[in-house]
mmCIF file of C-alpha atoms in Angstrom:
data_model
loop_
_atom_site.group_PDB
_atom_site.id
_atom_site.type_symbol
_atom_site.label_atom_id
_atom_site.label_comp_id
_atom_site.label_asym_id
_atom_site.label_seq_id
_atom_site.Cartn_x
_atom_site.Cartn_y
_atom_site.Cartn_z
ATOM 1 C CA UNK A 96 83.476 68.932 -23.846
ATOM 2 C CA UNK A 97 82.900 71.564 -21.284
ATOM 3 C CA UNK A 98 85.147 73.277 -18.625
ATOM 4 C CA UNK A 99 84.180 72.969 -15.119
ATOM 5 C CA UNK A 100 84.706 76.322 -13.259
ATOM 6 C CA UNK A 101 86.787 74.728 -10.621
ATOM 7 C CA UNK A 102 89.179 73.480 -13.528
ATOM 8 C CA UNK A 103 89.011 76.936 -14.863
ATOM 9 C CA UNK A 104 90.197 78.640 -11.644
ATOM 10 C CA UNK A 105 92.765 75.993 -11.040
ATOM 11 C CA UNK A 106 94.478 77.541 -14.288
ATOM 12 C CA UNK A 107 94.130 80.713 -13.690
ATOM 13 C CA UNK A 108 95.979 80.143 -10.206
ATOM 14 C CA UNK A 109 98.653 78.407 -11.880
ATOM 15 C CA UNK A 110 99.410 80.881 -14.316
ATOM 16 C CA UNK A 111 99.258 83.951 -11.430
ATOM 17 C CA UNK A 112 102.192 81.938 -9.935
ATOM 18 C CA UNK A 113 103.965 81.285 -12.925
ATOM 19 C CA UNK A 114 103.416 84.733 -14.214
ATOM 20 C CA UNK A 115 104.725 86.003 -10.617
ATOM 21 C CA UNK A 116 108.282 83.837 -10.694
ATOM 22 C CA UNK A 117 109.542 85.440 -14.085
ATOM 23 C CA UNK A 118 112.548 87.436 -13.294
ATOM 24 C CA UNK A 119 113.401 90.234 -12.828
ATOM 25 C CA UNK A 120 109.926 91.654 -11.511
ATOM 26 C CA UNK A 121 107.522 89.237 -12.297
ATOM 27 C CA UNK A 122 104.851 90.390 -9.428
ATOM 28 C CA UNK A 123 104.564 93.990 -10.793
ATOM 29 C CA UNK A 124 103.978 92.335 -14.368
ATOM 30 C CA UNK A 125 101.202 90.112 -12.936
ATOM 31 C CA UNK A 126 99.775 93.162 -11.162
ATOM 32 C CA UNK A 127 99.785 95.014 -14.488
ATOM 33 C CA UNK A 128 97.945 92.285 -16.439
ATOM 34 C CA UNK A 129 95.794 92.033 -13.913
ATOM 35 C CA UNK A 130 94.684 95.227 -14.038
ATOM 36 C CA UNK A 131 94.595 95.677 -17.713
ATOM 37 C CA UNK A 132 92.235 92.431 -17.415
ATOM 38 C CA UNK A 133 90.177 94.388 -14.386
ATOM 39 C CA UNK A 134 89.676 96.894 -17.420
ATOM 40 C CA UNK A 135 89.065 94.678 -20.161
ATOM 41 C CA UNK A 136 86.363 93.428 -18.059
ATOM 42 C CA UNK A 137 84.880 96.635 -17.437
ATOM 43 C CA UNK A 138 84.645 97.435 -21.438
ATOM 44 C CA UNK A 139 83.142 94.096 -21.980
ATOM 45 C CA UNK A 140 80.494 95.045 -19.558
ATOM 46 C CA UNK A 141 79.946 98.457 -20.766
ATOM 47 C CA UNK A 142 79.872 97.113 -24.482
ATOM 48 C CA UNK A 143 77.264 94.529 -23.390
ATOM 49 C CA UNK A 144 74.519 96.969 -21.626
ATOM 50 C CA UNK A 145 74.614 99.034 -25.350
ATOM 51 C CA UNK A 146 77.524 101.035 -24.389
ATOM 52 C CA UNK A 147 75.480 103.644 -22.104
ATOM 53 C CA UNK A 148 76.986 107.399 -21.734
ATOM 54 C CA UNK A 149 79.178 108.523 -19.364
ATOM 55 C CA UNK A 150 77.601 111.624 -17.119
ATOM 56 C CA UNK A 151 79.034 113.208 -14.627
ATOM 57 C CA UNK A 152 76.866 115.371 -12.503
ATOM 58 C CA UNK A 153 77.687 119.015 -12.280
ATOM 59 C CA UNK A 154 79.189 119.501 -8.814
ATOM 60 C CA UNK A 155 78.330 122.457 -6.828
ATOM 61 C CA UNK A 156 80.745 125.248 -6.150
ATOM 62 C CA UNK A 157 81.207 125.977 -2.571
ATOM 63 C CA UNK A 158 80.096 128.750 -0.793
ATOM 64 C CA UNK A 159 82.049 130.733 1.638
ATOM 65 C CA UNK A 160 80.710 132.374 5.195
ATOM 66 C CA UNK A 161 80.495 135.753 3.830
ATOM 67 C CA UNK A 162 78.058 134.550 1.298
ATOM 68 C CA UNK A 163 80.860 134.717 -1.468
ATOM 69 C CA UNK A 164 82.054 132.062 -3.566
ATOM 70 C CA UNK A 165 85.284 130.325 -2.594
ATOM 71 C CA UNK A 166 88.741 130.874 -4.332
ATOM 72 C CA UNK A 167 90.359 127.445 -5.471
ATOM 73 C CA UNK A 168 93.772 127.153 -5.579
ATOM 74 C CA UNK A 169 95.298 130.622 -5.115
ATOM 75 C CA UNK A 170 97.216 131.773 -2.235
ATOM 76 C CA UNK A 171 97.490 135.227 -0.228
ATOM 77 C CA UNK A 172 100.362 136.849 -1.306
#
């Protein structure tokens, strides 16, 4: 027996707008699962390609007009 993708969207639309009518805030709690499925998704992928390293690469530090470094985050007092 096999599932034809239009079937399979079909109910997933139905159960967004069932999910969305359960009181009292139904559309925030399909937002959430949606987003925890958004994530799931990612993982899935990430375990599939042989769970690759995340790198970030080293950002520069910005350099002023004087030739000095720039200050972050501190204010003249």
């Amino acid at each position: 027996m096999y599932i034809h993708k239009e079937e399979i969207k079909s109910c997933e639309e139905r159960v967004k707008k069932l999910l969305e009518v359960i009181p009292p805030q139904g559309k925030e709690f399909l937002q959430s699962i949606e987003h925890i499925l958004e994530r799931e998704k990612n993982w899935v992928w990430w375990k599939r390609d042989g769970c690759p390293a995340f790198q970030k690469q080293p950002t520069e530090r910005k350099i002023g007009h004087d030739g000095a470094k720039k200050r972050r985050g501190s204010s003249a007092i």
